[in-house]
Short mmCIF file of N, CA and C in Angstrom, two decimals:
data_model
loop_
_atom_site.label_atom_id
_atom_site.label_comp_id
_atom_site.label_asym_id
_atom_site.label_seq_id
_atom_site.Cartn_x
_atom_site.Cartn_y
_atom_site.Cartn_z
N MET A 1 78.86 -4.16 166.73
CA MET A 1 78.83 -2.80 166.24
C MET A 1 78.49 -1.87 167.40
N THR A 2 79.20 -0.78 167.47
CA THR A 2 78.96 0.22 168.51
C THR A 2 77.90 1.20 168.04
N LYS A 3 76.97 1.54 168.95
CA LYS A 3 75.94 2.53 168.63
C LYS A 3 76.02 3.66 169.65
N LYS A 4 75.79 4.87 169.16
CA LYS A 4 75.70 6.02 170.05
C LYS A 4 74.43 6.77 169.69
N THR A 5 73.64 7.12 170.69
CA THR A 5 72.41 7.87 170.44
C THR A 5 72.62 9.33 170.80
N TYR A 6 71.85 10.18 170.14
CA TYR A 6 71.88 11.62 170.37
C TYR A 6 70.46 12.08 170.67
N ALA A 7 70.32 13.01 171.59
CA ALA A 7 69.03 13.62 171.88
C ALA A 7 69.29 15.12 171.99
N SER A 8 69.05 15.82 170.91
CA SER A 8 69.35 17.25 170.85
C SER A 8 68.70 18.02 171.99
N LYS A 9 69.45 18.94 172.54
CA LYS A 9 68.93 19.84 173.58
C LYS A 9 68.73 21.24 173.02
N ASN A 10 68.87 21.40 171.71
CA ASN A 10 68.73 22.70 171.07
C ASN A 10 67.32 23.26 171.33
N PRO A 11 67.22 24.55 171.67
CA PRO A 11 65.91 25.16 171.93
C PRO A 11 64.92 25.01 170.77
N MET A 12 65.41 24.78 169.56
CA MET A 12 64.53 24.56 168.41
C MET A 12 63.60 23.37 168.64
N PHE A 13 64.03 22.43 169.49
CA PHE A 13 63.27 21.21 169.72
C PHE A 13 62.52 21.22 171.06
N ALA A 14 62.32 22.41 171.62
CA ALA A 14 61.64 22.53 172.92
C ALA A 14 60.22 21.98 172.83
N ALA A 15 59.81 21.32 173.91
CA ALA A 15 58.46 20.78 174.00
C ALA A 15 57.66 21.62 175.00
N ALA A 16 56.38 21.68 174.78
CA ALA A 16 55.51 22.37 175.73
C ALA A 16 55.67 21.71 177.10
N GLY A 17 55.81 22.49 178.11
CA GLY A 17 55.96 21.94 179.45
C GLY A 17 57.40 21.68 179.85
N GLY A 18 58.36 22.01 178.97
CA GLY A 18 59.77 21.84 179.30
C GLY A 18 60.40 20.66 178.60
N GLY A 19 61.71 20.63 178.62
CA GLY A 19 62.44 19.57 177.94
C GLY A 19 62.37 19.72 176.43
N THR A 20 62.67 18.64 175.73
CA THR A 20 62.62 18.64 174.27
C THR A 20 61.62 17.59 173.80
N ILE A 21 61.32 17.62 172.51
CA ILE A 21 60.43 16.60 171.95
C ILE A 21 61.04 15.21 172.10
N PHE A 22 62.38 15.15 172.09
CA PHE A 22 63.05 13.85 172.22
C PHE A 22 62.88 13.31 173.64
N ASP A 23 62.94 14.21 174.63
CA ASP A 23 62.68 13.80 176.01
C ASP A 23 61.22 13.38 176.17
N LYS A 24 60.34 14.23 175.66
CA LYS A 24 58.90 14.01 175.84
C LYS A 24 58.44 12.68 175.24
N PHE A 25 58.90 12.38 174.03
CA PHE A 25 58.44 11.18 173.34
C PHE A 25 59.44 10.03 173.40
N GLN A 26 60.55 10.23 174.14
CA GLN A 26 61.55 9.20 174.40
C GLN A 26 62.10 8.54 173.13
N TYR A 27 62.65 9.38 172.27
CA TYR A 27 63.35 8.85 171.10
C TYR A 27 64.58 9.70 170.84
N SER A 28 65.46 9.20 170.01
CA SER A 28 66.72 9.88 169.71
C SER A 28 66.59 10.76 168.49
N SER A 29 67.30 11.88 168.51
CA SER A 29 67.33 12.73 167.33
C SER A 29 68.19 12.11 166.24
N ALA A 30 69.17 11.28 166.66
CA ALA A 30 70.03 10.58 165.70
C ALA A 30 70.69 9.40 166.40
N VAL A 31 71.12 8.44 165.59
CA VAL A 31 71.87 7.29 166.08
C VAL A 31 73.05 7.08 165.15
N ARG A 32 74.24 6.98 165.75
CA ARG A 32 75.44 6.65 164.97
C ARG A 32 75.69 5.15 165.17
N ALA A 33 75.78 4.43 164.09
CA ALA A 33 76.04 2.99 164.12
C ALA A 33 77.16 2.71 163.13
N GLY A 34 78.28 2.27 163.66
CA GLY A 34 79.44 2.09 162.79
C GLY A 34 79.83 3.45 162.24
N GLY A 35 79.99 3.54 160.95
CA GLY A 35 80.35 4.81 160.31
C GLY A 35 79.16 5.59 159.77
N LEU A 36 77.95 5.16 160.10
CA LEU A 36 76.75 5.81 159.55
C LEU A 36 75.97 6.53 160.65
N VAL A 37 75.28 7.60 160.26
CA VAL A 37 74.41 8.33 161.18
C VAL A 37 73.00 8.29 160.61
N PHE A 38 72.05 7.87 161.42
CA PHE A 38 70.65 7.83 161.03
C PHE A 38 69.92 8.91 161.83
N VAL A 39 69.26 9.81 161.12
CA VAL A 39 68.59 10.95 161.75
C VAL A 39 67.09 10.71 161.77
N ALA A 40 66.46 11.01 162.90
CA ALA A 40 65.01 10.89 163.02
C ALA A 40 64.34 11.89 162.08
N GLY A 41 63.13 11.58 161.68
CA GLY A 41 62.37 12.47 160.81
C GLY A 41 62.20 13.85 161.42
N GLN A 42 62.25 14.85 160.58
CA GLN A 42 62.13 16.23 161.03
C GLN A 42 60.89 16.86 160.40
N ILE A 43 60.22 17.70 161.17
CA ILE A 43 59.03 18.38 160.67
C ILE A 43 59.29 19.88 160.62
N GLY A 44 58.44 20.59 159.92
CA GLY A 44 58.68 22.00 159.63
C GLY A 44 58.07 23.00 160.59
N LEU A 45 57.98 22.68 161.87
CA LEU A 45 57.43 23.63 162.83
C LEU A 45 58.35 24.83 163.02
N ASN A 46 57.75 25.93 163.45
CA ASN A 46 58.53 27.09 163.88
C ASN A 46 59.14 26.77 165.25
N ALA A 47 60.12 27.57 165.67
CA ALA A 47 60.79 27.36 166.95
C ALA A 47 59.81 27.41 168.13
N ASP A 48 58.70 28.14 167.98
CA ASP A 48 57.72 28.23 169.07
C ASP A 48 56.69 27.10 169.03
N GLY A 49 56.87 26.16 168.10
CA GLY A 49 55.96 25.02 167.99
C GLY A 49 54.78 25.23 167.08
N SER A 50 54.63 26.44 166.54
CA SER A 50 53.51 26.72 165.63
C SER A 50 53.82 26.21 164.22
N ILE A 51 52.77 26.04 163.44
CA ILE A 51 52.91 25.57 162.06
C ILE A 51 52.94 26.79 161.14
N PRO A 52 53.99 26.92 160.32
CA PRO A 52 54.04 28.05 159.39
C PRO A 52 52.88 27.99 158.40
N GLU A 53 52.39 29.15 158.03
CA GLU A 53 51.30 29.21 157.06
C GLU A 53 51.76 28.79 155.67
N LYS A 54 52.96 29.20 155.30
CA LYS A 54 53.47 28.90 153.96
C LYS A 54 54.25 27.59 153.94
N PRO A 55 53.93 26.70 153.02
CA PRO A 55 54.67 25.44 152.91
C PRO A 55 56.18 25.64 152.75
N GLU A 56 56.58 26.68 152.01
CA GLU A 56 58.00 26.91 151.82
C GLU A 56 58.72 27.07 153.16
N GLN A 57 58.11 27.76 154.12
CA GLN A 57 58.74 27.93 155.43
C GLN A 57 58.81 26.61 156.18
N GLN A 58 57.80 25.76 155.99
CA GLN A 58 57.85 24.43 156.60
C GLN A 58 59.05 23.64 156.06
N PHE A 59 59.28 23.73 154.76
CA PHE A 59 60.41 23.03 154.15
C PHE A 59 61.73 23.56 154.70
N ILE A 60 61.84 24.88 154.79
CA ILE A 60 63.06 25.51 155.31
C ILE A 60 63.29 25.06 156.76
N ASN A 61 62.25 25.10 157.57
CA ASN A 61 62.38 24.71 158.97
C ASN A 61 62.82 23.26 159.12
N ALA A 62 62.24 22.36 158.33
CA ALA A 62 62.61 20.94 158.41
C ALA A 62 64.09 20.75 158.07
N PHE A 63 64.57 21.44 157.04
CA PHE A 63 65.98 21.31 156.67
C PHE A 63 66.89 21.95 157.73
N GLU A 64 66.46 23.03 158.35
CA GLU A 64 67.25 23.65 159.42
C GLU A 64 67.35 22.70 160.61
N ARG A 65 66.27 22.03 160.94
CA ARG A 65 66.29 21.06 162.03
C ARG A 65 67.22 19.89 161.69
N LEU A 66 67.14 19.42 160.47
CA LEU A 66 68.03 18.35 160.02
C LEU A 66 69.49 18.77 160.16
N LYS A 67 69.79 19.98 159.72
CA LYS A 67 71.15 20.51 159.80
C LYS A 67 71.64 20.56 161.25
N LEU A 68 70.79 21.02 162.17
CA LEU A 68 71.17 21.08 163.59
C LEU A 68 71.53 19.70 164.14
N VAL A 69 70.69 18.73 163.84
CA VAL A 69 70.94 17.37 164.34
C VAL A 69 72.23 16.82 163.73
N LEU A 70 72.42 17.00 162.45
CA LEU A 70 73.64 16.52 161.80
C LEU A 70 74.88 17.14 162.44
N GLU A 71 74.84 18.45 162.67
CA GLU A 71 75.99 19.14 163.26
C GLU A 71 76.30 18.60 164.66
N GLU A 72 75.27 18.25 165.42
CA GLU A 72 75.50 17.70 166.76
C GLU A 72 76.15 16.33 166.72
N THR A 73 76.07 15.64 165.59
CA THR A 73 76.72 14.34 165.44
C THR A 73 78.09 14.47 164.78
N GLY A 74 78.47 15.70 164.44
CA GLY A 74 79.75 15.93 163.78
C GLY A 74 79.67 15.84 162.27
N CYS A 75 78.45 15.85 161.73
CA CYS A 75 78.25 15.75 160.28
C CYS A 75 77.74 17.07 159.72
N GLN A 76 77.68 17.12 158.39
CA GLN A 76 77.17 18.29 157.68
C GLN A 76 76.15 17.83 156.64
N MET A 77 75.43 18.78 156.08
CA MET A 77 74.46 18.46 155.04
C MET A 77 75.15 17.78 153.84
N THR A 78 76.39 18.12 153.58
CA THR A 78 77.11 17.52 152.46
C THR A 78 77.45 16.05 152.70
N ASP A 79 77.27 15.59 153.93
CA ASP A 79 77.52 14.18 154.25
C ASP A 79 76.31 13.29 153.97
N LEU A 80 75.17 13.90 153.64
CA LEU A 80 73.96 13.11 153.38
C LEU A 80 74.16 12.17 152.20
N VAL A 81 73.70 10.94 152.38
CA VAL A 81 73.75 9.96 151.31
C VAL A 81 72.35 9.74 150.75
N GLU A 82 71.36 9.74 151.62
CA GLU A 82 69.98 9.52 151.21
C GLU A 82 69.05 10.36 152.07
N LEU A 83 68.01 10.88 151.46
CA LEU A 83 67.00 11.67 152.16
C LEU A 83 65.63 11.16 151.72
N VAL A 84 64.85 10.73 152.68
CA VAL A 84 63.49 10.28 152.40
C VAL A 84 62.57 11.37 152.93
N SER A 85 61.62 11.78 152.10
CA SER A 85 60.75 12.89 152.45
C SER A 85 59.29 12.50 152.23
N TYR A 86 58.47 12.74 153.25
CA TYR A 86 57.04 12.46 153.16
C TYR A 86 56.28 13.77 153.25
N HIS A 87 55.24 13.90 152.42
CA HIS A 87 54.51 15.16 152.34
C HIS A 87 53.02 14.92 152.19
N VAL A 88 52.26 15.90 152.65
CA VAL A 88 50.83 15.95 152.38
C VAL A 88 50.65 17.03 151.32
N GLY A 89 50.05 16.69 150.21
CA GLY A 89 49.80 17.67 149.15
C GLY A 89 51.05 18.11 148.42
N LEU A 90 52.03 17.24 148.31
CA LEU A 90 53.29 17.63 147.68
C LEU A 90 53.10 18.05 146.23
N SER A 91 52.19 17.43 145.52
CA SER A 91 52.02 17.78 144.10
C SER A 91 51.72 19.26 143.93
N THR A 92 51.10 19.85 144.93
CA THR A 92 50.80 21.28 144.90
C THR A 92 52.03 22.13 145.17
N HIS A 93 53.00 21.58 145.93
CA HIS A 93 54.14 22.37 146.40
C HIS A 93 55.49 21.82 145.96
N LEU A 94 55.50 20.91 144.99
CA LEU A 94 56.75 20.27 144.59
C LEU A 94 57.80 21.26 144.11
N ALA A 95 57.42 22.25 143.35
CA ALA A 95 58.39 23.23 142.85
C ALA A 95 59.03 24.00 144.00
N GLU A 96 58.21 24.39 145.01
CA GLU A 96 58.75 25.09 146.17
C GLU A 96 59.72 24.20 146.96
N PHE A 97 59.34 22.93 147.12
CA PHE A 97 60.19 22.01 147.85
C PHE A 97 61.54 21.83 147.13
N ALA A 98 61.49 21.66 145.84
CA ALA A 98 62.72 21.47 145.05
C ALA A 98 63.61 22.70 145.16
N LYS A 99 63.01 23.89 145.19
CA LYS A 99 63.79 25.13 145.31
C LYS A 99 64.51 25.19 146.66
N VAL A 100 63.82 24.82 147.73
CA VAL A 100 64.42 24.86 149.08
C VAL A 100 65.50 23.80 149.17
#
């Protein structure tokens, strides 16, 4: 099976001190294996690396990051087959998450 790795260079993923978080921590933003694309977990930081105060903005940011990585692999959000999501305090914010 052929594998191709991706390491996004999008400014959204900039790391303090230069480069991207993928460069800094030496992992791929996505891996294409056969006909499938596996995307690394995304977090809801703002573009400047700060944490949004409102959980809803964190959810929006995480999905925007996911969308960017998918587009760089030639995919779209409509191509998603499965999404696994981990949260702290989700019971408090489940309705907001479902809306986003």
